mmCIF file of C-alpha atoms and ligand atoms in Angstrom:
data_model
loop_
_atom_site.group_PDB
_atom_site.id
_atom_site.type_symbol
_atom_site.label_atom_id
_atom_site.label_comp_id
_atom_site.label_asym_id
_atom_site.label_seq_id
_atom_site.Cartn_x
_atom_site.Cartn_y
_atom_site.Cartn_z
ATOM 1 C CA UNK A 1 21.199 31.834 -21.481
ATOM 2 C CA UNK A 2 23.302 28.717 -21.957
ATOM 3 C CA UNK A 3 24.867 26.223 -19.654
ATOM 4 C CA UNK A 4 28.741 26.975 -19.983
ATOM 5 C CA UNK A 5 30.175 24.348 -17.736
ATOM 6 C CA UNK A 6 29.901 21.996 -14.713
ATOM 7 C CA UNK A 7 32.853 21.305 -12.393
ATOM 8 C CA UNK A 8 32.822 18.490 -10.038
ATOM 9 C CA UNK A 9 35.262 17.950 -7.066
ATOM 10 C CA UNK A 10 34.759 15.059 -4.714
ATOM 11 C CA UNK A 11 31.132 14.482 -5.927
ATOM 12 C CA UNK A 12 30.307 10.821 -5.821
ATOM 13 C CA UNK A 13 32.733 8.894 -8.262
ATOM 14 C CA UNK A 14 34.559 12.235 -9.112
ATOM 15 C CA UNK A 15 37.371 12.428 -6.680
ATOM 16 C CA UNK A 16 39.477 14.777 -8.631
ATOM 17 C CA UNK A 17 38.369 18.024 -10.010
ATOM 18 C CA UNK A 18 36.635 17.508 -13.250
ATOM 19 C CA UNK A 19 35.310 19.990 -15.495
ATOM 20 C CA UNK A 20 32.766 19.602 -18.430
ATOM 21 C CA UNK A 21 32.806 22.518 -20.828
ATOM 22 C CA UNK A 22 29.455 22.650 -22.797
ATOM 23 C CA UNK A 23 30.779 24.461 -26.046
ATOM 24 C CA UNK A 24 28.164 23.161 -28.384
ATOM 25 C CA UNK A 25 24.435 23.120 -28.484
ATOM 26 C CA UNK A 26 24.281 19.355 -27.872
ATOM 27 C CA UNK A 27 26.728 17.458 -25.692
ATOM 28 C CA UNK A 28 26.591 13.582 -25.158
ATOM 29 C CA UNK A 29 28.539 12.007 -22.059
ATOM 30 C CA UNK A 30 29.409 8.435 -23.032
ATOM 31 C CA UNK A 31 30.955 5.763 -21.052
ATOM 32 C CA UNK A 32 30.757 2.227 -19.942
ATOM 33 C CA UNK A 33 27.998 1.047 -17.320
ATOM 34 C CA UNK A 34 28.995 2.351 -13.911
ATOM 35 C CA UNK A 35 31.365 5.015 -15.138
ATOM 36 C CA UNK A 36 29.467 7.956 -13.809
ATOM 37 C CA UNK A 37 27.189 9.369 -16.519
ATOM 38 C CA UNK A 38 24.250 9.636 -14.179
ATOM 39 C CA UNK A 39 26.433 11.127 -11.550
ATOM 40 C CA UNK A 40 27.087 13.933 -13.794
ATOM 41 C CA UNK A 41 23.445 14.590 -14.311
ATOM 42 C CA UNK A 42 22.622 14.442 -10.636
ATOM 43 C CA UNK A 43 25.588 16.746 -9.796
ATOM 44 C CA UNK A 44 23.938 19.218 -12.072
ATOM 45 C CA UNK A 45 20.579 18.859 -10.326
ATOM 46 C CA UNK A 46 22.086 18.853 -6.864
ATOM 47 C CA UNK A 47 23.983 22.318 -7.630
ATOM 48 C CA UNK A 48 20.378 23.605 -8.642
ATOM 49 C CA UNK A 49 19.268 22.959 -5.082
ATOM 50 C CA UNK A 50 17.767 19.481 -5.327
ATOM 51 C CA UNK A 51 16.750 18.425 -1.638
ATOM 52 C CA UNK A 52 15.665 14.882 -2.296
ATOM 53 C CA UNK A 53 18.538 12.622 -1.518
ATOM 54 C CA UNK A 54 16.637 9.781 -2.587
ATOM 55 C CA UNK A 55 16.347 11.226 -6.161
ATOM 56 C CA UNK A 56 20.132 11.393 -5.999
ATOM 57 C CA UNK A 57 20.410 7.820 -5.076
ATOM 58 C CA UNK A 58 21.525 8.605 -1.654
ATOM 59 C CA UNK A 59 20.267 8.584 2.070
ATOM 60 C CA UNK A 60 22.509 11.046 3.601
ATOM 61 C CA UNK A 61 24.621 14.069 2.449
ATOM 62 C CA UNK A 62 27.791 12.098 2.896
ATOM 63 C CA UNK A 63 26.569 9.565 0.341
ATOM 64 C CA UNK A 64 27.284 12.241 -2.211
ATOM 65 C CA UNK A 65 31.024 12.658 -1.179
ATOM 66 C CA UNK A 66 33.580 10.450 -2.850
ATOM 67 C CA UNK A 67 34.051 7.729 -0.467
ATOM 68 C CA UNK A 68 37.435 6.195 -1.580
ATOM 69 C CA UNK A 69 38.195 3.600 -4.058
ATOM 70 C CA UNK A 70 40.596 3.142 -6.997
ATOM 71 C CA UNK A 71 40.930 7.051 -7.537
ATOM 72 C CA UNK A 72 42.048 7.779 -3.974
ATOM 73 C CA UNK A 73 41.041 8.088 -0.333
ATOM 74 C CA UNK A 74 37.773 9.031 0.961
ATOM 75 C CA UNK A 75 37.231 12.967 0.788
ATOM 76 C CA UNK A 76 35.703 15.264 3.410
ATOM 77 C CA UNK A 77 33.479 17.245 1.089
ATOM 78 C CA UNK A 78 31.883 17.522 -2.224
ATOM 79 C CA UNK A 79 31.567 20.533 -4.467
ATOM 80 C CA UNK A 80 29.735 21.102 -7.704
ATOM 81 C CA UNK A 81 29.577 24.376 -9.771
ATOM 82 C CA UNK A 82 27.363 25.172 -12.543
ATOM 83 C CA UNK A 83 28.078 28.062 -14.830
ATOM 84 C CA UNK A 84 25.588 29.792 -17.141
ATOM 85 C CA UNK A 85 26.447 32.224 -19.821
ATOM 86 C CA UNK A 86 24.339 35.578 -18.599
ATOM 87 C CA UNK A 87 25.501 37.874 -21.389
ATOM 88 C CA UNK A 88 21.644 38.199 -22.022
ATOM 89 C CA UNK A 89 21.025 39.088 -18.596
ATOM 90 C CA UNK A 90 18.424 36.298 -18.194
ATOM 91 C CA UNK A 91 19.562 36.144 -14.631
ATOM 92 C CA UNK A 92 18.992 39.523 -12.844
ATOM 93 C CA UNK A 93 22.591 39.686 -11.831
ATOM 94 C CA UNK A 94 25.051 42.267 -13.528
ATOM 95 C CA UNK A 95 27.651 39.552 -14.758
ATOM 96 C CA UNK A 96 28.270 37.957 -17.900
ATOM 97 C CA UNK A 97 28.669 34.479 -16.065
ATOM 98 C CA UNK A 98 26.608 33.250 -13.188
ATOM 99 C CA UNK A 99 28.191 30.456 -11.209
ATOM 100 C CA UNK A 100 26.023 28.540 -8.789
ATOM 101 C CA UNK A 101 28.150 26.349 -6.407
ATOM 102 C CA UNK A 102 27.052 23.900 -3.630
ATOM 103 C CA UNK A 103 29.277 22.150 -1.135
ATOM 104 C CA UNK A 104 28.302 19.338 1.306
ATOM 105 C CA UNK A 105 30.546 18.244 4.252
ATOM 106 C CA UNK A 106 30.577 14.832 5.997
ATOM 107 C CA UNK A 107 28.337 15.972 8.722
ATOM 108 C CA UNK A 108 25.648 17.006 6.375
ATOM 109 C CA UNK A 109 26.139 20.725 6.123
ATOM 110 C CA UNK A 110 25.418 22.280 2.818
ATOM 111 C CA UNK A 111 26.788 25.458 1.457
ATOM 112 C CA UNK A 112 25.485 27.575 -1.466
ATOM 113 C CA UNK A 113 27.174 30.446 -3.314
ATOM 114 C CA UNK A 114 26.554 32.490 -6.178
ATOM 115 C CA UNK A 115 29.493 33.824 -8.145
ATOM 116 C CA UNK A 116 31.702 33.180 -5.042
ATOM 117 C CA UNK A 117 29.518 34.815 -2.450
ATOM 118 C CA UNK A 118 27.980 32.527 0.154
ATOM 119 C CA UNK A 119 24.028 32.656 -0.071
ATOM 120 C CA UNK A 120 21.130 30.722 1.328
ATOM 121 C CA UNK A 121 19.432 27.962 -0.534
ATOM 122 C CA UNK A 122 16.344 30.255 -0.670
ATOM 123 C CA UNK A 123 18.520 32.695 -2.958
ATOM 124 C CA UNK A 124 19.506 29.908 -5.350
ATOM 125 C CA UNK A 125 15.827 28.863 -5.578
ATOM 126 C CA UNK A 126 14.502 32.304 -6.112
ATOM 127 C CA UNK A 127 17.177 33.138 -8.746
ATOM 128 C CA UNK A 128 16.504 29.873 -10.692
ATOM 129 C CA UNK A 129 12.614 30.267 -10.330
ATOM 130 C CA UNK A 130 12.834 33.695 -12.085
ATOM 131 C CA UNK A 131 14.296 32.150 -15.142
ATOM 132 C CA UNK A 132 11.722 28.879 -14.740
ATOM 133 C CA UNK A 133 14.772 26.759 -13.887
ATOM 134 C CA UNK A 134 14.882 24.250 -10.956
ATOM 135 C CA UNK A 135 15.911 20.998 -9.823
ATOM 136 C CA UNK A 136 12.238 19.612 -9.852
ATOM 137 C CA UNK A 137 11.373 21.065 -13.233
ATOM 138 C CA UNK A 138 11.450 18.897 -16.302
ATOM 139 C CA UNK A 139 14.733 20.274 -17.447
ATOM 140 C CA UNK A 140 16.644 17.143 -16.285
ATOM 141 C CA UNK A 141 15.106 14.003 -17.185
ATOM 142 C CA UNK A 142 16.844 11.226 -15.087
ATOM 143 C CA UNK A 143 17.138 7.685 -15.917
ATOM 144 C CA UNK A 144 13.996 5.917 -15.849
ATOM 145 C CA UNK A 145 11.948 9.036 -15.795
ATOM 146 C CA UNK A 146 11.202 8.751 -19.348
ATOM 147 C CA UNK A 147 9.435 5.466 -18.778
ATOM 148 C CA UNK A 148 7.639 7.050 -15.967
ATOM 149 C CA UNK A 149 6.115 9.563 -18.302
ATOM 150 C CA UNK A 150 5.250 7.055 -20.953
ATOM 151 C CA UNK A 151 3.561 4.737 -18.272
ATOM 152 C CA UNK A 152 1.697 7.603 -16.439
ATOM 153 C CA UNK A 153 -2.062 8.189 -16.515
ATOM 154 C CA UNK A 154 -3.443 10.956 -18.824
ATOM 155 C CA UNK A 155 -4.057 13.138 -15.869
ATOM 156 C CA UNK A 156 -0.463 12.533 -14.594
ATOM 157 C CA UNK A 157 0.866 13.327 -17.974
ATOM 158 C CA UNK A 158 -1.232 16.442 -17.983
ATOM 159 C CA UNK A 159 0.176 17.761 -14.807
ATOM 160 C CA UNK A 160 3.511 17.245 -16.037
ATOM 161 C CA UNK A 161 3.120 19.091 -19.117
ATOM 162 C CA UNK A 162 1.476 22.054 -17.263
ATOM 163 C CA UNK A 163 4.417 22.061 -14.865
ATOM 164 C CA UNK A 164 6.973 22.099 -17.760
ATOM 165 C CA UNK A 165 4.907 24.881 -19.474
HETATM 166 P P1 ATP B 201 24.929 3.104 -16.067
HETATM 167 O O1 ATP B 201 25.260 3.348 -17.653
HETATM 168 O O2 ATP B 201 24.949 1.723 -15.667
HETATM 169 O O3 ATP B 201 23.619 3.936 -15.737
HETATM 170 P P2 ATP B 201 26.456 5.313 -15.095
HETATM 171 O O4 ATP B 201 27.626 5.627 -16.049
HETATM 172 O O5 ATP B 201 25.405 6.311 -15.212
HETATM 173 O O6 ATP B 201 26.029 3.858 -15.187
HETATM 174 P P3 ATP B 201 26.546 6.048 -12.482
HETATM 175 O O7 ATP B 201 25.378 5.410 -11.944
HETATM 176 O O8 ATP B 201 26.568 7.629 -12.625
HETATM 177 O O9 ATP B 201 27.063 5.491 -13.769
HETATM 178 O O10 ATP B 201 27.828 5.791 -11.385
HETATM 179 C C1 ATP B 201 27.879 4.636 -10.585
HETATM 180 C C2 ATP B 201 29.329 4.823 -10.111
HETATM 181 O O11 ATP B 201 29.443 5.780 -9.080
HETATM 182 C C3 ATP B 201 29.483 3.488 -9.171
HETATM 183 O O12 ATP B 201 30.708 2.723 -9.786
HETATM 184 C C4 ATP B 201 29.469 3.853 -7.697
HETATM 185 O O13 ATP B 201 30.467 3.008 -7.045
HETATM 186 C C5 ATP B 201 30.083 5.204 -7.806
HETATM 187 N N1 ATP B 201 29.800 6.037 -6.757
HETATM 188 C C6 ATP B 201 28.499 6.588 -6.434
HETATM 189 N N2 ATP B 201 28.570 7.240 -5.312
HETATM 190 C C7 ATP B 201 29.999 7.220 -5.019
HETATM 191 C C8 ATP B 201 30.650 7.775 -3.915
HETATM 192 N N3 ATP B 201 30.008 8.588 -2.925
HETATM 193 N N4 ATP B 201 32.073 7.558 -4.001
HETATM 194 C C9 ATP B 201 32.618 6.901 -4.788
HETATM 195 N N5 ATP B 201 32.040 6.312 -5.778
HETATM 196 C C10 ATP B 201 30.616 6.375 -5.816
#
């Protein structure tokens, strides 16, 4: 199972639809400070069902929506889609591609979809849990987290390793 692409529309600094195709085993996103690199990783975690706005550096759902600036007027919703290659049927869904999408509106309402069909958050979390993926797993190491791991106590570190395993 491989990550195929990530598409952001109106998410944080990404006002216009932006698609990242992950065609090779390793992809590096580079750019100057403040250009939105962390926003890309956060978008991915958010689409996987992250519920902690604090960990996404926001207070309310609308903090995730493009709020205006050089690239245009503020928008009313943010949408992120994460697509996985499912030719190996890792996900128990009979499609070669599985696209998880999440949308948030300014009133804080969230919508989730799997391959274009609206679902509940629970459905997304269950689908991901079955392949040991999730927003709170150790698949996405955010900025500062490596330090946290290095500075943690032995028992905390053990807990993290056990969780990852
Ligand atoms: P660094 O290299 O310093 O860690 P970075 O490339 O990871 O930076 P991010 O932290 O991802 O950059 O992006 C920060 C930028 O995103 C800031 O310019 C901030 O103004 C912008 N940003 C965050 N939320 C929004 C929003 N809701 N609307 C518009 N821009 C936003």
